Short mmCIF file of C-alpha atoms and ligand atoms in Angstrom, two decimals:
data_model
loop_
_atom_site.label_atom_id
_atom_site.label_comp_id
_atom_site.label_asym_id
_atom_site.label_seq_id
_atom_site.Cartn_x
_atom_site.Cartn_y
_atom_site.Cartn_z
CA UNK A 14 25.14 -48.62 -8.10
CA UNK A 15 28.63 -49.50 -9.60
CA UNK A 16 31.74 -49.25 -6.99
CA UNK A 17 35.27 -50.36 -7.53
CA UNK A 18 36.55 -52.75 -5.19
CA UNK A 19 40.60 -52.63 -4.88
CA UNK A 20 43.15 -54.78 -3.38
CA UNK A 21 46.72 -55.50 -3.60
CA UNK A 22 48.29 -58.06 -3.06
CA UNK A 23 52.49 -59.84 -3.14
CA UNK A 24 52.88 -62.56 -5.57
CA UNK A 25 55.89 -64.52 -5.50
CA UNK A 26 57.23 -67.48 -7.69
CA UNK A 27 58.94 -70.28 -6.27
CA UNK A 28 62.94 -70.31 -6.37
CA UNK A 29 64.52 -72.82 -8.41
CA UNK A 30 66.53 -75.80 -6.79
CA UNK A 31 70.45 -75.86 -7.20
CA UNK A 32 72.02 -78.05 -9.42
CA UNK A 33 74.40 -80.65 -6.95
CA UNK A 34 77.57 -81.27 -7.00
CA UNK A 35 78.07 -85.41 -6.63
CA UNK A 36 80.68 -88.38 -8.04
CA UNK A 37 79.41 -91.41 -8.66
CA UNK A 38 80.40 -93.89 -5.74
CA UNK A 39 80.45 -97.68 -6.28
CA UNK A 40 82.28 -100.59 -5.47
CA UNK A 41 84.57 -101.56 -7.84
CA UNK A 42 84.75 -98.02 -9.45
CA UNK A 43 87.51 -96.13 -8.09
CA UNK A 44 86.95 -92.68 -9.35
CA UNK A 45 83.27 -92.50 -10.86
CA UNK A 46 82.05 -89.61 -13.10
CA UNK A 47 80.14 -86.63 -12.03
CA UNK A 48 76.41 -87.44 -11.49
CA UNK A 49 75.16 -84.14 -9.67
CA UNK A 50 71.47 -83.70 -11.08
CA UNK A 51 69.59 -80.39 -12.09
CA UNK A 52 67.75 -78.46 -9.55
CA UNK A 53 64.31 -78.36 -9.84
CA UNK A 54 61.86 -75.43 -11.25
CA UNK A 55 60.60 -73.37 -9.08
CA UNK A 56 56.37 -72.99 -9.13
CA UNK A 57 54.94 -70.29 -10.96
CA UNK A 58 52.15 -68.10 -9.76
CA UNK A 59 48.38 -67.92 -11.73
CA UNK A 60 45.33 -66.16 -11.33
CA UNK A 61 41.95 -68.48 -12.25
CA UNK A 62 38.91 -66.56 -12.96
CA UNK A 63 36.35 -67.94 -10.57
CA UNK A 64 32.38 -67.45 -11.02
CA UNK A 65 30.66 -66.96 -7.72
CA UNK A 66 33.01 -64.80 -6.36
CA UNK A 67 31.88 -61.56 -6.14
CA UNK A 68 34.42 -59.00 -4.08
CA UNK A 69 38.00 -58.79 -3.40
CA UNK A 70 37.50 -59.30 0.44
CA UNK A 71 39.27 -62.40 0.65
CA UNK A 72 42.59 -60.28 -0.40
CA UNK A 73 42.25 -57.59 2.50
CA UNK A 74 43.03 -60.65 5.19
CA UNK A 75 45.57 -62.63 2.84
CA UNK A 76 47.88 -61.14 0.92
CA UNK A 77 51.07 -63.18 0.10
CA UNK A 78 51.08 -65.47 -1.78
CA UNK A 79 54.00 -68.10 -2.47
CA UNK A 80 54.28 -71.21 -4.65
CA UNK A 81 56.69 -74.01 -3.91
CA UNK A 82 60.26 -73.74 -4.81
CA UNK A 83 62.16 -76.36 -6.57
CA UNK A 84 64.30 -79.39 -4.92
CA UNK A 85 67.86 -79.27 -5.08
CA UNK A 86 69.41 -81.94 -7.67
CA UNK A 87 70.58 -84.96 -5.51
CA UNK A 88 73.47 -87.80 -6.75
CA UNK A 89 72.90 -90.34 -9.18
CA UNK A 90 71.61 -88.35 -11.72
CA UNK A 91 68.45 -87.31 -9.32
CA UNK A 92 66.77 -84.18 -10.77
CA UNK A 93 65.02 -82.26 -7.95
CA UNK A 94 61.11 -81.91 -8.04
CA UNK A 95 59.63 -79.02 -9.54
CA UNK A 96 58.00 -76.74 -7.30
CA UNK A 97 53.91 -77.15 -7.62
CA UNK A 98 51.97 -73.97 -9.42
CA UNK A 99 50.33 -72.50 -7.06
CA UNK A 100 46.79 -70.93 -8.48
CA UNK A 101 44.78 -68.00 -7.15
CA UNK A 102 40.95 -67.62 -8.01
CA UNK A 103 39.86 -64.41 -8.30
CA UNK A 104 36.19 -62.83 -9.38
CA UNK A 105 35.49 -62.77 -12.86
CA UNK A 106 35.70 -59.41 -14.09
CA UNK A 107 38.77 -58.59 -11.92
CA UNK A 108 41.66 -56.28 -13.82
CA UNK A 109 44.94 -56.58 -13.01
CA UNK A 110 47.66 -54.33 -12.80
CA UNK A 111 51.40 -54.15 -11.92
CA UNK A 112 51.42 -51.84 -8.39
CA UNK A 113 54.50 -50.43 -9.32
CA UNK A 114 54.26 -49.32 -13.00
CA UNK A 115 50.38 -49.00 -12.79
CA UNK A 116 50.69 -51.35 -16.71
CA UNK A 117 47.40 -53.46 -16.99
CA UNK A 118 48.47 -57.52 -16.95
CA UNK A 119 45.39 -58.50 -17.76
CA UNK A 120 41.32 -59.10 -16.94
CA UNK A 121 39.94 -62.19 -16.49
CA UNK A 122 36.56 -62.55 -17.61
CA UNK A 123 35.48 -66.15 -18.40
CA UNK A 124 35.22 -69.18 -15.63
CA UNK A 125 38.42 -71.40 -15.73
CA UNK A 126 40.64 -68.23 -17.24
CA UNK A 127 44.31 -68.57 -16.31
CA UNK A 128 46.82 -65.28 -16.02
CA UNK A 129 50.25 -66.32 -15.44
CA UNK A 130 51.59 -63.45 -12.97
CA UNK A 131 54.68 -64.60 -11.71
CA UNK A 132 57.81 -67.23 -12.92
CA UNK A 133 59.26 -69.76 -11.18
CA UNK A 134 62.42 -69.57 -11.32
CA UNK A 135 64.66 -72.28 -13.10
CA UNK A 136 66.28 -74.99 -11.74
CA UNK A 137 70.03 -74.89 -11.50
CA UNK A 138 72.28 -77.56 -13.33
CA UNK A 139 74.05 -80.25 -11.95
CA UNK A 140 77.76 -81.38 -12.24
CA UNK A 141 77.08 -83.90 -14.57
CA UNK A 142 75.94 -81.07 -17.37
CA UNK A 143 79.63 -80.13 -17.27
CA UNK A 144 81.46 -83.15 -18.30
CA UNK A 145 83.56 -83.70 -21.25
CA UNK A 146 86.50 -85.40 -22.79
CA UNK A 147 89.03 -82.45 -20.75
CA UNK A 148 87.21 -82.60 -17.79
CA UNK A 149 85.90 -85.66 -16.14
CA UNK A 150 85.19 -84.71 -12.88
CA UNK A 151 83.49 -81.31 -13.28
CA UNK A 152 83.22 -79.60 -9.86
CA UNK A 153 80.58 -76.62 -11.57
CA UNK A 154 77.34 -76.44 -10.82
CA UNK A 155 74.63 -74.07 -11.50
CA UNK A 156 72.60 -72.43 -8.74
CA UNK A 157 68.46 -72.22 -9.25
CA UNK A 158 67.39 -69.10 -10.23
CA UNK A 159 65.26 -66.82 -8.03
CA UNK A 160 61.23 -66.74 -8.97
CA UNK A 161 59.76 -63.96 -9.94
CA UNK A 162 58.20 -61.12 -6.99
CA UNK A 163 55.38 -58.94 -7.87
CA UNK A 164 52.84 -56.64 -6.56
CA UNK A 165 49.77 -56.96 -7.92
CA UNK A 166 46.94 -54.51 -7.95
CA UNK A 167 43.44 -55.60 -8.11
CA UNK A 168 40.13 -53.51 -9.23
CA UNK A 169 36.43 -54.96 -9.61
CA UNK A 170 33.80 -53.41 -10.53
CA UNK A 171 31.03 -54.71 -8.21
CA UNK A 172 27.05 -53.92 -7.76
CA UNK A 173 25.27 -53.55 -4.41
CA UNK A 174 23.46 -56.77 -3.52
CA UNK A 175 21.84 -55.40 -0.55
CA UNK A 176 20.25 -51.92 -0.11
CA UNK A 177 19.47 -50.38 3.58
CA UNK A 178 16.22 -48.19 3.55
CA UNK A 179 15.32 -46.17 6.22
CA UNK A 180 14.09 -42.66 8.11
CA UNK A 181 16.96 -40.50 8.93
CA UNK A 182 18.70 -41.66 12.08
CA UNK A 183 17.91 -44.99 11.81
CA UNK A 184 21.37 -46.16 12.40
CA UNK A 185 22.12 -47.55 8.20
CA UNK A 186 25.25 -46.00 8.92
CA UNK A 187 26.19 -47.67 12.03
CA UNK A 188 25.25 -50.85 10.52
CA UNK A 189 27.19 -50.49 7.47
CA UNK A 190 30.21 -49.92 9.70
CA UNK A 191 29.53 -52.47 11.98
CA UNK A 192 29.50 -55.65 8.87
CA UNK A 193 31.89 -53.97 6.49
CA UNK A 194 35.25 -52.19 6.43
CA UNK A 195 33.13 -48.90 4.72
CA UNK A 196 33.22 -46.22 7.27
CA UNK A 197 30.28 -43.67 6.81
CA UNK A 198 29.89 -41.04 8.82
CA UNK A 199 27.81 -41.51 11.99
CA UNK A 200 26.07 -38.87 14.25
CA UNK A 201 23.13 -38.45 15.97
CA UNK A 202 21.09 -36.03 13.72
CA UNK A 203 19.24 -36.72 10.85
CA UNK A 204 20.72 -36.58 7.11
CA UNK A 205 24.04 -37.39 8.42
CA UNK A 206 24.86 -38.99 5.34
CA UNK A 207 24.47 -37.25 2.17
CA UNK A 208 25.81 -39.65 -0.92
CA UNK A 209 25.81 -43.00 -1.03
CA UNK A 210 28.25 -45.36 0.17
CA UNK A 211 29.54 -49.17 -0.76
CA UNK A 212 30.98 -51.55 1.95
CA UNK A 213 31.80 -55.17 1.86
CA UNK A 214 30.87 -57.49 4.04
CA UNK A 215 32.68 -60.54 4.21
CA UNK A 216 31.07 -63.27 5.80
CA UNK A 217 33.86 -65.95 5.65
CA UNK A 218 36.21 -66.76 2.77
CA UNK A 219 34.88 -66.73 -0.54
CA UNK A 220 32.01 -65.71 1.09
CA UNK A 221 31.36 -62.03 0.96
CA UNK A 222 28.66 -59.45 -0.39
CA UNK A 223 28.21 -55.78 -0.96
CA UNK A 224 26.01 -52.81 1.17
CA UNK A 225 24.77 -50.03 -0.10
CA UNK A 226 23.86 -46.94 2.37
CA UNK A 227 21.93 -43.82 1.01
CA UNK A 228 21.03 -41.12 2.75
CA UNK A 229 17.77 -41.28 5.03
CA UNK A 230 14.15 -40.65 3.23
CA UNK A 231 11.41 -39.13 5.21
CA UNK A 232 7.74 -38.63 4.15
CA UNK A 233 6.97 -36.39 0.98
CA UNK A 234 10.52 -37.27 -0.35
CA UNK A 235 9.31 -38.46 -3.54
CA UNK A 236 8.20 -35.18 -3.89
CA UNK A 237 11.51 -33.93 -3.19
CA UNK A 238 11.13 -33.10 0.30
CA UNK A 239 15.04 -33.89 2.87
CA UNK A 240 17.00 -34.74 0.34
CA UNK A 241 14.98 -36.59 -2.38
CA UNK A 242 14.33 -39.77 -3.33
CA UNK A 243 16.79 -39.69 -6.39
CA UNK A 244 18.85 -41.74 -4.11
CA UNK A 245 16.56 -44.90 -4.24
CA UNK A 246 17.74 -45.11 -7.64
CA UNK A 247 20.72 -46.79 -6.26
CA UNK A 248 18.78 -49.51 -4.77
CA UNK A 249 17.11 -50.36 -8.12
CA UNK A 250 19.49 -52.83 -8.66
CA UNK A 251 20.06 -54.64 -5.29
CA UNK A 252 18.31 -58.44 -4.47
CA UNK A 253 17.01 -57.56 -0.98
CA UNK A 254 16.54 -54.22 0.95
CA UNK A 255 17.12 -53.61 4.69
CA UNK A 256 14.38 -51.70 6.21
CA UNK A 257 16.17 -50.11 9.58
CA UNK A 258 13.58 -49.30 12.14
CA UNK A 259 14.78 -47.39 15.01
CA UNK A 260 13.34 -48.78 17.90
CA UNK A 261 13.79 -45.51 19.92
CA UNK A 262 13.53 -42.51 17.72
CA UNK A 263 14.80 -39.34 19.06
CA UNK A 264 11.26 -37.77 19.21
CA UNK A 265 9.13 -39.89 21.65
CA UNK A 266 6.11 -39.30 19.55
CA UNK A 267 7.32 -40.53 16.12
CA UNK A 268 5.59 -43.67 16.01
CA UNK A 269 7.96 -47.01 14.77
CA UNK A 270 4.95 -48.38 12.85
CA UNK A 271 3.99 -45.12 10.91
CA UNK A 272 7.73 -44.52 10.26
CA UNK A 273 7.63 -47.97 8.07
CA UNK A 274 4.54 -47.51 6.28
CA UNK A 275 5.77 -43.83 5.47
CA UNK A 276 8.67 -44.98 3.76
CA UNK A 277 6.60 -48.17 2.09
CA UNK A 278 4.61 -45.51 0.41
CA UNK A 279 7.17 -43.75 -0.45
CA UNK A 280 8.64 -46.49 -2.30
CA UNK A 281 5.55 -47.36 -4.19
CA UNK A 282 5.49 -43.55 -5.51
CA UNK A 283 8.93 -43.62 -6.81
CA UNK A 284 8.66 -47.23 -8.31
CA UNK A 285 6.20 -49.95 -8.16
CA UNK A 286 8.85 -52.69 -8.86
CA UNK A 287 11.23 -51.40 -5.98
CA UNK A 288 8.22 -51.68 -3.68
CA UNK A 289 7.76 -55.42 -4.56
CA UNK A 290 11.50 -55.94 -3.79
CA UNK A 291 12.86 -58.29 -1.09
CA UNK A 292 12.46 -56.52 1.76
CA UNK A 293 13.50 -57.39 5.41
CA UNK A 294 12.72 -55.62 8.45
CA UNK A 295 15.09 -54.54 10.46
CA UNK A 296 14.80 -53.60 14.15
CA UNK A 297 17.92 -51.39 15.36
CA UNK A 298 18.59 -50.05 18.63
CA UNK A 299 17.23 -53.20 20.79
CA UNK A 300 19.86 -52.02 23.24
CA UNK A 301 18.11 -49.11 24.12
CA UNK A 302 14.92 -50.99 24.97
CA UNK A 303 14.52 -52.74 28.46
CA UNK A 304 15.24 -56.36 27.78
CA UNK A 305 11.63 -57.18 29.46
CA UNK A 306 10.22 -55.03 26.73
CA UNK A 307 11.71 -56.34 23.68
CA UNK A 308 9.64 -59.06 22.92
CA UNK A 309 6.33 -57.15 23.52
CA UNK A 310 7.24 -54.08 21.55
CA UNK A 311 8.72 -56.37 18.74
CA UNK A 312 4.97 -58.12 18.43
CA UNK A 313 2.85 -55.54 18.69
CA UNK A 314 4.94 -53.71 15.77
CA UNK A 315 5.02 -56.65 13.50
CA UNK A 316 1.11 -57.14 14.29
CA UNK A 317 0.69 -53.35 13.38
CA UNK A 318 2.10 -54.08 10.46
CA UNK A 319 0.99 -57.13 8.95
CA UNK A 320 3.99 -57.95 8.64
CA UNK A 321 4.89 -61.46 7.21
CA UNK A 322 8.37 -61.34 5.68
CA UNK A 323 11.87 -62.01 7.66
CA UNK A 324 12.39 -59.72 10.88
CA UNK A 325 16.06 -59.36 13.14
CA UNK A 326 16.73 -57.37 16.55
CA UNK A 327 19.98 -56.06 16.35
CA UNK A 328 21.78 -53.02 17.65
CA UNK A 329 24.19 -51.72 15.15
CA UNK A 330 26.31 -49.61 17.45
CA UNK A 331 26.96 -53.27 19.90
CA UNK A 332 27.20 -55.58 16.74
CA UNK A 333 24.57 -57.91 18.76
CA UNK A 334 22.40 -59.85 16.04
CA UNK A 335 24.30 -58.52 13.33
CA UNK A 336 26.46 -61.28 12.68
CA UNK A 337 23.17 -63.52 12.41
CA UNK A 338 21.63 -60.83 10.03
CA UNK A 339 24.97 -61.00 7.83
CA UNK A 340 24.62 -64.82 7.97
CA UNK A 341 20.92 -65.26 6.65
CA UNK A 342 21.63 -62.66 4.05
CA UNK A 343 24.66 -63.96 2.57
CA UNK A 344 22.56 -67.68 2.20
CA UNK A 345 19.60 -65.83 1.02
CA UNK A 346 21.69 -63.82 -1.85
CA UNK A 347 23.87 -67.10 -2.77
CA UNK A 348 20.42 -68.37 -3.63
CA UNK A 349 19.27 -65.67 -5.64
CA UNK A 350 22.68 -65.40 -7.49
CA UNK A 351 21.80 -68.77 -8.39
CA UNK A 352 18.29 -68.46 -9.57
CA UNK A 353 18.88 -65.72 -11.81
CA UNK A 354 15.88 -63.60 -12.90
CA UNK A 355 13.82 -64.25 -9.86
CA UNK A 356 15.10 -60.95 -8.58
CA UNK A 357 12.20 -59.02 -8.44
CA UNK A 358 12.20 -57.75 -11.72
CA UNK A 359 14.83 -57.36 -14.34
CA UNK A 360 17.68 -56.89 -12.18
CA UNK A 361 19.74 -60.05 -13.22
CA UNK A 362 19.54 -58.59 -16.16
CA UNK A 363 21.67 -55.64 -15.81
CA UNK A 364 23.77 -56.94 -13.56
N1 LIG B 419 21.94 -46.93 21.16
C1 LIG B 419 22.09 -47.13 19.86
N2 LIG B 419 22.38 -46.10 19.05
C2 LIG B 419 22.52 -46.33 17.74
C3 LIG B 419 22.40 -47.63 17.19
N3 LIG B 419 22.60 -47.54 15.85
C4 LIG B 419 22.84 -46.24 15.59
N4 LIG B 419 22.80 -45.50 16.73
C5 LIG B 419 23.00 -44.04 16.84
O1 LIG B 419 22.00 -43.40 16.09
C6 LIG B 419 22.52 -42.21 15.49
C7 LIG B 419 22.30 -42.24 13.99
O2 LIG B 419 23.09 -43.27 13.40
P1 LIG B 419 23.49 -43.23 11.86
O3 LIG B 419 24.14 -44.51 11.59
O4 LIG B 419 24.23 -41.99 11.54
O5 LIG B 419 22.06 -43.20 11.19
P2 LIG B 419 21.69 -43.13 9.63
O6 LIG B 419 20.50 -43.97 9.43
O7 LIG B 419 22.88 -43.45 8.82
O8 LIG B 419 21.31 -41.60 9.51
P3 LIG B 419 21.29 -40.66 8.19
O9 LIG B 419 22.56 -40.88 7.46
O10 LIG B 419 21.19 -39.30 8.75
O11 LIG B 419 20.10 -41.06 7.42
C8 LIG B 419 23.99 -42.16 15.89
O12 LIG B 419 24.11 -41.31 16.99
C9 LIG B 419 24.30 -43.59 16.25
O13 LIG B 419 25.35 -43.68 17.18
C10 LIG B 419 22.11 -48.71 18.09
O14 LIG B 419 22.02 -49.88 17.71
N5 LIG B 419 21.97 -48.39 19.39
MG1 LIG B 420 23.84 -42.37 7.47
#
């Protein structure tokens, strides 16, 4: 499942250093020439294409961005130091537009890629630029010019990484809004949500991955029973899914254990290769579970169910063990970006 991902951010060049105003000074020499030297330039602004970036999270927390302006020319014929270039790495993939007059800059699509975005400005001149036979003690400088200001306007397309699975109510919702800035509707009856949405999580900088939430699946739905199972489609293309088990389902009789292996055969119906997926179990709602009960109930369900692969507690309305969850899964899918092809199937592929 494609999304955009948007951001905008301020780019601005550094200013240019003044040109100085100075007279040579020396013993001996009563009344030396100019020797004001030239400002310095100011550093421009780039965008690097980076591989291994995957979202634009980084740019919702910082977005201003300034290179160094240039020194001011000093005496003796000093020219001031240019202002460094200051360079931004974005995702590959990432288009780039003026905010103002919506005109496309550029895309950068290869590793290494450079987009200059923003000028530094020149530096200004010094006295000594102005001398000649008339005038021998030029008092004109030149001041630096400004940089260059910009707003930029990011878009990327970017692909799920993660899917969350689960029986209506579950709480995929609540999760999605407690790791990401996505905000699905939440309520406490089933098929809540009724398309699928994208959220990013960011784990630290540089560090970030994408969510997808589909609408809850319940038993018969690959015959087309709640709302279908058109929406696993969606997942097809994910690394790992995120089985949500609610701990405490609204009817006391619906049994956690026969909840998961509903859905697991639901899965296989709709696509063999799905059902082989990464999967990782995930038990929501621990708050509403004595604390004294937790570990017991936690056993016996993962001895019910054979099951052998990762397993986290959390409850997605607190945010308890979700920041752990977020953690593990951002090292796991790091890996698999890495390893390409070991995705299950042919995902890497299409990605
Ligand atoms: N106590 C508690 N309630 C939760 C937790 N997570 C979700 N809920 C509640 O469970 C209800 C369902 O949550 P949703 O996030 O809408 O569930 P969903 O899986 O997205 O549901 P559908 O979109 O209908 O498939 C809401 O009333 C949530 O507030 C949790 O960790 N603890
Ligand atoms: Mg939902």
């Amino acid at each position: 499942m494609k999304f955009v991902d948007e951001a905008t951010i301020r780019v601005e060049a550094g200013n240019g250093g003044n040109g100085a105003m100075s007279f040579r000074r020396e013993k001996f020499i009563p009344r030396g020439g100019p020797d004001g030297g030239d400002g310095g330039d100011g550093g421009s602004v780039y965008l690097v294409g980076r591989s291994g970036l995957n979202t634009l999270a980084d740019f919702r927390h910082t977005r201003r961005f300034r290179a160094e302006p240039g020194k001011k020319g000093g005496g003796a014929n000093c020219t001031g130091k240019s202002g460094e270039n200051l360079f931004i790495a974005v995702p590959l993939g990432t288009r780039v537009m003026d905010a103002e007059t919506e005109e496309l800059i550029g895309e950068l699509t290869r590793d290494g890629e450079s987009l200059l975005v923003a000028h530094g400005g020149k530096g200004g001149l010094g006295n000594t630029r102005f001398k000649s036979s008339t005038n021998r003690s030029p008092r004109r400088t030149v001041p630096g010019q400004p940089g260059e200001q910009r707003e930029l306007a990011f878009e990327l397309q970017v692909l799920a990484d993660v899917g969350l699975l689960g029986l209506p109510n579950a709480g995929k919702s609540t999760f999605l809004r407690a790791v990401s800035d996505a905000r699905p509707k939440v309520a406490d009856y089933p098929f809540t949500t009724l398309h699928p949405h994208l959220g990013v999580v960011r784990v630290e900088e540089l560090r970030s991955f994408v969510v997808a939430d589909i609408p809850g699946l319940i038993e018969g739905a690959a015959e087309g029973a709640g709302l279908g199972i058109q929406f696993l489609r969606h997942l097809s293309r994910t690394r790992i899914l995120l089985h949500l088990v609610d701990m405490m389902p609204l009817t006391p009789d619906a049994d956690p254990v026969a909840g998961v292996r509903a859905l697991e055969a639901e899965l296989k119906k709709f696509d063999a290769k799905l059902a082989k997926r990464e999967r990782w179990l995930v038990l929501n709602k621990i708050d509403l579970i004595p604390e004294d009960e937790r570990e017991a109930r936690t056993k016996s369900l993962l001895k019910k169910l054979k099951w052998k692969g990762p397993v986290y507690s959390i409850s997605a309305i607190s945010g308890a063990g979700c920041r752990e969850l977020t953690q593990a899964l951002m090292m796991r899918i790091e890996k698999l970006r890495k390893t390409k092809g070991k995705t299950g199937d042919a995902a890497d592929k299409n990605r």
